[in-house]
Amino acid sequence: MSIHLGDTAPNFTANTTEGTIDFHAYLGESWGVLFSHPADFTPVCTTELGRTALLKEEFAKRNVKVLAVSVDPLDKHIQWVKDINETQHCTVDFPIIADEDRKVATLYDMIHPNASATFTVRSLFIIGTDKKIKLFITYPASTGRNFVEVLRVIDSLQLTANHSVATPADWKEGENVIVVPAISTEDAILKFPKGVDVIKPYLRYTPQPE
Ligand code: BEZ
């Protein structure tokens, strides 16, 4: 099945390192990051899961729950987490799905047969509080994801959800944002009291809303 932006994130129940999880119930009122890893006891994945654990406060600040997926079994995950904690100086305390039957990997199209017939690629889905897919990225097994970028896109998505603004190329937290085309300049001036800088009728900046 292929997944598109705006689709409802498919729900599932799965065995994880934190017990059995119903995905939608796990998310509750939070945003979600669901991300796949090719295999346990592999170097790039070890750094990615460690980095995620170290960013716990950043995800919490943004009301985001994370959930990792790997097609290896639970006992292997539990052993691997010990290594991750040791080598990455962290405490992994988010769930890792033991997706032995590839149920979640198949549901989210995480296996790309021309890359590997058995392992998942590095897919990452960001899910909003409405359970809709807001963004996905797919990296090959050999390239670890940039978690600063993951936090940056969450910030951008949350600004759009809360304030009807978009973010320009290379935007970073605290920089000016763009008024979405659906809002007239007249309405934008009322909506954004910090000011609206009209460069072109379709290109209007405003300071980042709080
Ligand atoms: C890794 O996670 O380190 C990895 C997995 C498959 C291929 C290359 C790297």
PDB file of C-alpha atoms and ligand atoms in Angstrom:
ATOM      1  CA  MET A   1       0.000   0.000   0.000  1.00  0.00           C
ATOM      2  CA  SER A   2       1.339   3.436  -0.732  1.00  0.00           C
ATOM      3  CA  ILE A   3       0.732   6.271   1.651  1.00  0.00           C
ATOM      4  CA  HIS A   4       0.135   9.860   0.659  1.00  0.00           C
ATOM      5  CA  LEU A   5       0.300  13.122   2.548  1.00  0.00           C
ATOM      6  CA  GLY A   6      -3.061  13.872   4.135  1.00  0.00           C
ATOM      7  CA  ASP A   7      -4.033  10.190   4.460  1.00  0.00           C
ATOM      8  CA  THR A   8      -5.086   8.927   7.868  1.00  0.00           C
ATOM      9  CA  ALA A   9      -2.095   7.064   9.313  1.00  0.00           C
ATOM     10  CA  PRO A  10      -3.054   3.361   9.165  1.00  0.00           C
ATOM     11  CA  ASN A  11      -3.688   2.013  12.638  1.00  0.00           C
ATOM     12  CA  PHE A  12      -2.187  -1.239  13.913  1.00  0.00           C
ATOM     13  CA  THR A  13      -1.459  -3.173  17.072  1.00  0.00           C
ATOM     14  CA  ALA A  14       2.095  -4.346  17.561  1.00  0.00           C
ATOM     15  CA  ASN A  15       4.431  -5.957  20.085  1.00  0.00           C
ATOM     16  CA  THR A  16       7.051  -3.495  21.235  1.00  0.00           C
ATOM     17  CA  THR A  17       9.788  -3.180  23.825  1.00  0.00           C
ATOM     18  CA  GLU A  18       7.205  -1.289  25.932  1.00  0.00           C
ATOM     19  CA  GLY A  19       4.429  -3.895  25.574  1.00  0.00           C
ATOM     20  CA  THR A  20       1.572  -4.230  23.095  1.00  0.00           C
ATOM     21  CA  ILE A  21       0.615  -0.941  21.484  1.00  0.00           C
ATOM     22  CA  ASP A  22      -2.403   0.252  19.550  1.00  0.00           C
ATOM     23  CA  PHE A  23      -0.804   2.942  17.428  1.00  0.00           C
ATOM     24  CA  HIS A  24      -3.615   5.509  17.492  1.00  0.00           C
ATOM     25  CA  ALA A  25      -4.186   5.005  21.215  1.00  0.00           C
ATOM     26  CA  TYR A  26      -0.440   5.363  21.814  1.00  0.00           C
ATOM     27  CA  LEU A  27      -0.441   8.688  19.990  1.00  0.00           C
ATOM     28  CA  GLY A  28      -3.481   9.964  21.872  1.00  0.00           C
ATOM     29  CA  GLU A  29      -3.514  13.765  21.490  1.00  0.00           C
ATOM     30  CA  SER A  30       0.175  13.895  20.545  1.00  0.00           C
ATOM     31  CA  TRP A  31       1.975  14.281  17.264  1.00  0.00           C
ATOM     32  CA  GLY A  32       3.844  11.140  16.218  1.00  0.00           C
ATOM     33  CA  VAL A  33       7.066  10.081  14.556  1.00  0.00           C
ATOM     34  CA  LEU A  34       7.037   6.518  13.232  1.00  0.00           C
ATOM     35  CA  PHE A  35      10.402   5.504  11.814  1.00  0.00           C
ATOM     36  CA  SER A  36      11.860   2.303  10.451  1.00  0.00           C
ATOM     37  CA  HIS A  37      15.332   0.782  10.728  1.00  0.00           C
ATOM     38  CA  PRO A  38      16.851  -1.886   8.507  1.00  0.00           C
ATOM     39  CA  ALA A  39      17.969  -4.216  11.303  1.00  0.00           C
ATOM     40  CA  ASP A  40      19.085  -4.557  14.916  1.00  0.00           C
ATOM     41  CA  PHE A  41      22.800  -4.538  15.781  1.00  0.00           C
ATOM     42  CA  THR A  42      23.690  -2.355  12.805  1.00  0.00           C
ATOM     43  CA  PRO A  43      25.858   0.721  13.232  1.00  0.00           C
ATOM     44  CA  VAL A  44      23.838   3.511  11.607  1.00  0.00           C
ATOM     45  CA  CYS A  45      20.615   2.406  13.307  1.00  0.00           C
ATOM     46  CA  THR A  46      22.402   2.316  16.641  1.00  0.00           C
ATOM     47  CA  THR A  47      23.352   5.983  16.280  1.00  0.00           C
ATOM     48  CA  GLU A  48      19.880   6.979  15.103  1.00  0.00           C
ATOM     49  CA  LEU A  49      18.079   5.371  18.029  1.00  0.00           C
ATOM     50  CA  GLY A  50      20.615   6.808  20.455  1.00  0.00           C
ATOM     51  CA  ARG A  51      20.161  10.277  18.979  1.00  0.00           C
ATOM     52  CA  THR A  52      16.393   9.951  19.263  1.00  0.00           C
ATOM     53  CA  ALA A  53      16.698   8.971  22.916  1.00  0.00           C
ATOM     54  CA  LEU A  54      18.983  11.939  23.613  1.00  0.00           C
ATOM     55  CA  LEU A  55      16.446  14.283  22.004  1.00  0.00           C
ATOM     56  CA  LYS A  56      13.671  13.085  24.342  1.00  0.00           C
ATOM     57  CA  GLU A  57      13.100  16.563  25.815  1.00  0.00           C
ATOM     58  CA  GLU A  58      12.963  18.174  22.367  1.00  0.00           C
ATOM     59  CA  PHE A  59      10.288  15.741  21.224  1.00  0.00           C
ATOM     60  CA  ALA A  60       8.370  16.172  24.503  1.00  0.00           C
ATOM     61  CA  LYS A  61       8.501  19.985  24.180  1.00  0.00           C
ATOM     62  CA  ARG A  62       6.794  19.610  20.813  1.00  0.00           C
ATOM     63  CA  ASN A  63       4.212  17.101  22.122  1.00  0.00           C
ATOM     64  CA  VAL A  64       5.626  14.354  19.889  1.00  0.00           C
ATOM     65  CA  LYS A  65       5.679  10.637  20.686  1.00  0.00           C
ATOM     66  CA  VAL A  66       8.210   8.511  18.826  1.00  0.00           C
ATOM     67  CA  LEU A  67       7.872   4.887  17.797  1.00  0.00           C
ATOM     68  CA  ALA A  68      10.591   2.895  16.033  1.00  0.00           C
ATOM     69  CA  VAL A  69      10.099  -0.152  13.784  1.00  0.00           C
ATOM     70  CA  SER A  70      12.450  -2.986  12.986  1.00  0.00           C
ATOM     71  CA  VAL A  71      11.602  -6.400  11.597  1.00  0.00           C
ATOM     72  CA  ASP A  72      13.732  -8.185  14.193  1.00  0.00           C
ATOM     73  CA  PRO A  73      12.185 -10.017  17.199  1.00  0.00           C
ATOM     74  CA  LEU A  74      11.598  -8.562  20.641  1.00  0.00           C
ATOM     75  CA  ASP A  75      14.377 -10.458  22.446  1.00  0.00           C
ATOM     76  CA  LYS A  76      16.881  -9.095  19.932  1.00  0.00           C
ATOM     77  CA  HIS A  77      15.540  -5.546  20.389  1.00  0.00           C
ATOM     78  CA  ILE A  78      15.945  -5.856  24.158  1.00  0.00           C
ATOM     79  CA  GLN A  79      19.575  -6.979  23.821  1.00  0.00           C
ATOM     80  CA  TRP A  80      20.307  -4.292  21.234  1.00  0.00           C
ATOM     81  CA  VAL A  81      18.852  -1.503  23.409  1.00  0.00           C
ATOM     82  CA  LYS A  82      21.507  -2.348  26.025  1.00  0.00           C
ATOM     83  CA  ASP A  83      24.194  -1.749  23.391  1.00  0.00           C
ATOM     84  CA  ILE A  84      22.553   1.488  22.238  1.00  0.00           C
ATOM     85  CA  ASN A  85      22.402   2.806  25.789  1.00  0.00           C
ATOM     86  CA  GLU A  86      26.012   1.840  26.396  1.00  0.00           C
ATOM     87  CA  THR A  87      27.539   3.171  23.182  1.00  0.00           C
ATOM     88  CA  GLN A  88      25.371   6.275  22.670  1.00  0.00           C
ATOM     89  CA  HIS A  89      25.278   7.252  26.376  1.00  0.00           C
ATOM     90  CA  CYS A  90      21.507   7.408  26.472  1.00  0.00           C
ATOM     91  CA  THR A  91      18.423   5.643  27.781  1.00  0.00           C
ATOM     92  CA  VAL A  92      16.138   4.378  25.063  1.00  0.00           C
ATOM     93  CA  ASP A  93      12.708   4.575  26.639  1.00  0.00           C
ATOM     94  CA  PHE A  94      10.478   4.861  23.595  1.00  0.00           C
ATOM     95  CA  PRO A  95       8.947   1.711  22.094  1.00  0.00           C
ATOM     96  CA  ILE A  96      10.589  -0.266  19.311  1.00  0.00           C
ATOM     97  CA  ILE A  97       8.167  -2.451  17.368  1.00  0.00           C
ATOM     98  CA  ALA A  98       9.143  -6.068  16.804  1.00  0.00           C
ATOM     99  CA  ASP A  99       7.684  -6.306  13.307  1.00  0.00           C
ATOM    100  CA  GLU A 100       8.644  -9.903  12.601  1.00  0.00           C
ATOM    101  CA  ASP A 101       5.647 -10.514  10.343  1.00  0.00           C
ATOM    102  CA  ARG A 102       6.326  -7.181   8.561  1.00  0.00           C
ATOM    103  CA  LYS A 103       2.770  -6.062   9.226  1.00  0.00           C
ATOM    104  CA  VAL A 104       3.727  -2.455   9.978  1.00  0.00           C
ATOM    105  CA  ALA A 105       6.474  -2.386   7.336  1.00  0.00           C
ATOM    106  CA  THR A 106       3.963  -3.508   4.708  1.00  0.00           C
ATOM    107  CA  LEU A 107       1.225  -1.145   5.893  1.00  0.00           C
ATOM    108  CA  TYR A 108       3.619   1.803   5.606  1.00  0.00           C
ATOM    109  CA  ASP A 109       5.447   0.589   2.484  1.00  0.00           C
ATOM    110  CA  MET A 110       8.767   0.503   4.324  1.00  0.00           C
ATOM    111  CA  ILE A 111      10.210  -2.400   2.328  1.00  0.00           C
ATOM    112  CA  HIS A 112      11.537  -1.340  -1.059  1.00  0.00           C
ATOM    113  CA  PRO A 113      12.345  -4.637  -2.812  1.00  0.00           C
ATOM    114  CA  ASN A 114      14.921  -3.158  -5.167  1.00  0.00           C
ATOM    115  CA  ALA A 115      16.872  -1.865  -2.164  1.00  0.00           C
ATOM    116  CA  SER A 116      16.420  -4.978  -0.001  1.00  0.00           C
ATOM    117  CA  ALA A 117      13.918  -7.817  -0.185  1.00  0.00           C
ATOM    118  CA  THR A 118      13.829  -8.281   3.563  1.00  0.00           C
ATOM    119  CA  PHE A 119      14.968  -5.166   5.422  1.00  0.00           C
ATOM    120  CA  THR A 120      13.069  -1.912   5.729  1.00  0.00           C
ATOM    121  CA  VAL A 121      14.574   1.264   4.345  1.00  0.00           C
ATOM    122  CA  ARG A 122      14.813   4.319   6.597  1.00  0.00           C
ATOM    123  CA  SER A 123      11.274   5.651   6.357  1.00  0.00           C
ATOM    124  CA  LEU A 124      10.060   8.313   8.736  1.00  0.00           C
ATOM    125  CA  PHE A 125       6.468   9.504   9.008  1.00  0.00           C
ATOM    126  CA  ILE A 126       5.275  12.538  10.933  1.00  0.00           C
ATOM    127  CA  ILE A 127       1.659  12.282  12.040  1.00  0.00           C
ATOM    128  CA  GLY A 128      -0.463  15.176  13.292  1.00  0.00           C
ATOM    129  CA  THR A 129      -2.869  15.208  16.223  1.00  0.00           C
ATOM    130  CA  ASP A 130      -5.633  14.572  13.665  1.00  0.00           C
ATOM    131  CA  LYS A 131      -3.828  11.255  12.848  1.00  0.00           C
ATOM    132  CA  LYS A 132      -3.107  12.468   9.308  1.00  0.00           C
ATOM    133  CA  ILE A 133       0.249  11.934   7.606  1.00  0.00           C
ATOM    134  CA  LYS A 134       1.918  15.350   7.495  1.00  0.00           C
ATOM    135  CA  LEU A 135       5.307  14.404   6.070  1.00  0.00           C
ATOM    136  CA  PHE A 136       7.434  11.435   5.156  1.00  0.00           C
ATOM    137  CA  ILE A 137      11.048  11.007   4.208  1.00  0.00           C
ATOM    138  CA  THR A 138      12.834   7.926   2.941  1.00  0.00           C
ATOM    139  CA  TYR A 139      16.576   7.400   3.197  1.00  0.00           C
ATOM    140  CA  PRO A 140      18.655   4.407   2.165  1.00  0.00           C
ATOM    141  CA  ALA A 141      20.102   2.119   4.825  1.00  0.00           C
ATOM    142  CA  SER A 142      23.546   3.649   4.455  1.00  0.00           C
ATOM    143  CA  THR A 143      22.526   7.230   5.317  1.00  0.00           C
ATOM    144  CA  GLY A 144      21.587   8.122   8.867  1.00  0.00           C
ATOM    145  CA  ARG A 145      18.813  10.686   9.159  1.00  0.00           C
ATOM    146  CA  ASN A 146      19.385  14.227  10.402  1.00  0.00           C
ATOM    147  CA  PHE A 147      17.356  14.609  13.582  1.00  0.00           C
ATOM    148  CA  VAL A 148      17.909  18.358  13.725  1.00  0.00           C
ATOM    149  CA  GLU A 149      16.055  18.409  10.406  1.00  0.00           C
ATOM    150  CA  VAL A 150      13.329  16.177  11.840  1.00  0.00           C
ATOM    151  CA  LEU A 151      12.784  18.679  14.674  1.00  0.00           C
ATOM    152  CA  ARG A 152      12.903  21.573  12.209  1.00  0.00           C
ATOM    153  CA  VAL A 153      10.164  20.111  10.027  1.00  0.00           C
ATOM    154  CA  ILE A 154       8.041  19.363  13.094  1.00  0.00           C
ATOM    155  CA  ASP A 155       8.376  23.037  14.056  1.00  0.00           C
ATOM    156  CA  SER A 156       7.353  24.057  10.543  1.00  0.00           C
ATOM    157  CA  LEU A 157       4.375  21.658  10.486  1.00  0.00           C
ATOM    158  CA  GLN A 158       3.200  22.853  13.890  1.00  0.00           C
ATOM    159  CA  LEU A 159       3.437  26.509  12.833  1.00  0.00           C
ATOM    160  CA  THR A 160       1.292  25.722   9.802  1.00  0.00           C
ATOM    161  CA  ALA A 161      -1.223  23.815  11.916  1.00  0.00           C
ATOM    162  CA  ASN A 162      -1.472  26.510  14.573  1.00  0.00           C
ATOM    163  CA  HIS A 163      -0.970  29.792  12.705  1.00  0.00           C
ATOM    164  CA  SER A 164      -1.658  29.346   8.941  1.00  0.00           C
ATOM    165  CA  VAL A 165       1.909  30.187   8.004  1.00  0.00           C
ATOM    166  CA  ALA A 166       4.414  28.379   5.815  1.00  0.00           C
ATOM    167  CA  THR A 167       8.199  28.349   6.168  1.00  0.00           C
ATOM    168  CA  PRO A 168      10.653  29.400   3.452  1.00  0.00           C
ATOM    169  CA  ALA A 169      13.697  27.538   2.188  1.00  0.00           C
ATOM    170  CA  ASP A 170      16.228  26.802   4.914  1.00  0.00           C
ATOM    171  CA  TRP A 171      13.975  28.357   7.567  1.00  0.00           C
ATOM    172  CA  LYS A 172      15.062  27.897  11.147  1.00  0.00           C
ATOM    173  CA  GLU A 173      13.251  28.452  14.435  1.00  0.00           C
ATOM    174  CA  GLY A 174      12.911  32.176  15.144  1.00  0.00           C
ATOM    175  CA  GLU A 175      13.204  33.382  11.544  1.00  0.00           C
ATOM    176  CA  ASN A 176      10.470  35.113   9.555  1.00  0.00           C
ATOM    177  CA  VAL A 177       7.748  32.914   8.094  1.00  0.00           C
ATOM    178  CA  ILE A 178       5.493  33.200   5.055  1.00  0.00           C
ATOM    179  CA  VAL A 179       1.791  34.069   5.070  1.00  0.00           C
ATOM    180  CA  VAL A 180      -0.042  31.227   3.300  1.00  0.00           C
ATOM    181  CA  PRO A 181      -1.627  32.162  -0.060  1.00  0.00           C
ATOM    182  CA  ALA A 182      -5.141  31.379   1.250  1.00  0.00           C
ATOM    183  CA  ILE A 183      -5.040  34.484   3.472  1.00  0.00           C
ATOM    184  CA  SER A 184      -5.558  37.888   1.850  1.00  0.00           C
ATOM    185  CA  THR A 185      -3.073  40.633   2.713  1.00  0.00           C
ATOM    186  CA  GLU A 186      -5.911  42.559   4.354  1.00  0.00           C
ATOM    187  CA  ASP A 187      -6.699  39.610   6.634  1.00  0.00           C
ATOM    188  CA  ALA A 188      -3.004  38.899   7.210  1.00  0.00           C
ATOM    189  CA  ILE A 189      -2.462  42.407   8.602  1.00  0.00           C
ATOM    190  CA  LEU A 190      -5.226  41.764  11.149  1.00  0.00           C
ATOM    191  CA  LYS A 191      -4.077  38.223  11.922  1.00  0.00           C
ATOM    192  CA  PHE A 192      -0.375  38.949  12.341  1.00  0.00           C
ATOM    193  CA  PRO A 193       0.012  41.979  14.642  1.00  0.00           C
ATOM    194  CA  LYS A 194       3.831  41.811  14.461  1.00  0.00           C
ATOM    195  CA  GLY A 195       3.530  43.059  10.877  1.00  0.00           C
ATOM    196  CA  VAL A 196       3.382  41.795   7.313  1.00  0.00           C
ATOM    197  CA  ASP A 197       6.123  42.576   4.822  1.00  0.00           C
ATOM    198  CA  VAL A 198       4.636  42.416   1.305  1.00  0.00           C
ATOM    199  CA  ILE A 199       7.433  41.710  -1.210  1.00  0.00           C
ATOM    200  CA  LYS A 200       4.966  40.612  -3.923  1.00  0.00           C
ATOM    201  CA  PRO A 201       1.220  40.036  -3.538  1.00  0.00           C
ATOM    202  CA  TYR A 202       2.021  36.309  -3.267  1.00  0.00           C
ATOM    203  CA  LEU A 203       5.226  36.625  -1.184  1.00  0.00           C
ATOM    204  CA  ARG A 204       4.499  38.024   2.254  1.00  0.00           C
ATOM    205  CA  TYR A 205       6.628  37.573   5.360  1.00  0.00           C
ATOM    206  CA  THR A 206       5.717  37.950   9.015  1.00  0.00           C
ATOM    207  CA  PRO A 207       7.749  37.373  12.179  1.00  0.00           C
ATOM    208  CA  GLN A 208       7.360  33.868  13.534  1.00  0.00           C
ATOM    209  CA  PRO A 209       4.179  33.748  15.663  1.00  0.00           C
ATOM    210  CA  GLU A 210       4.639  32.598  19.277  1.00  0.00           C
TER     211      GLU A 210
HETATM  212  C1  BEZ B   1      23.214   0.339   9.443  1.00  0.00           C
HETATM  213  O1  BEZ B   1      22.167   0.528  10.055  1.00  0.00           O
HETATM  214  O2  BEZ B   1      24.277   0.619   9.935  1.00  0.00           O
HETATM  215  C2  BEZ B   1      23.195  -0.213   8.062  1.00  0.00           C
HETATM  216  C3  BEZ B   1      22.227  -1.138   7.714  1.00  0.00           C
HETATM  217  C4  BEZ B   1      22.241  -1.659   6.426  1.00  0.00           C
HETATM  218  C5  BEZ B   1      23.215  -1.235   5.512  1.00  0.00           C
HETATM  219  C6  BEZ B   1      24.151  -0.291   5.883  1.00  0.00           C
HETATM  220  C7  BEZ B   1      24.143   0.225   7.157  1.00  0.00           C
END
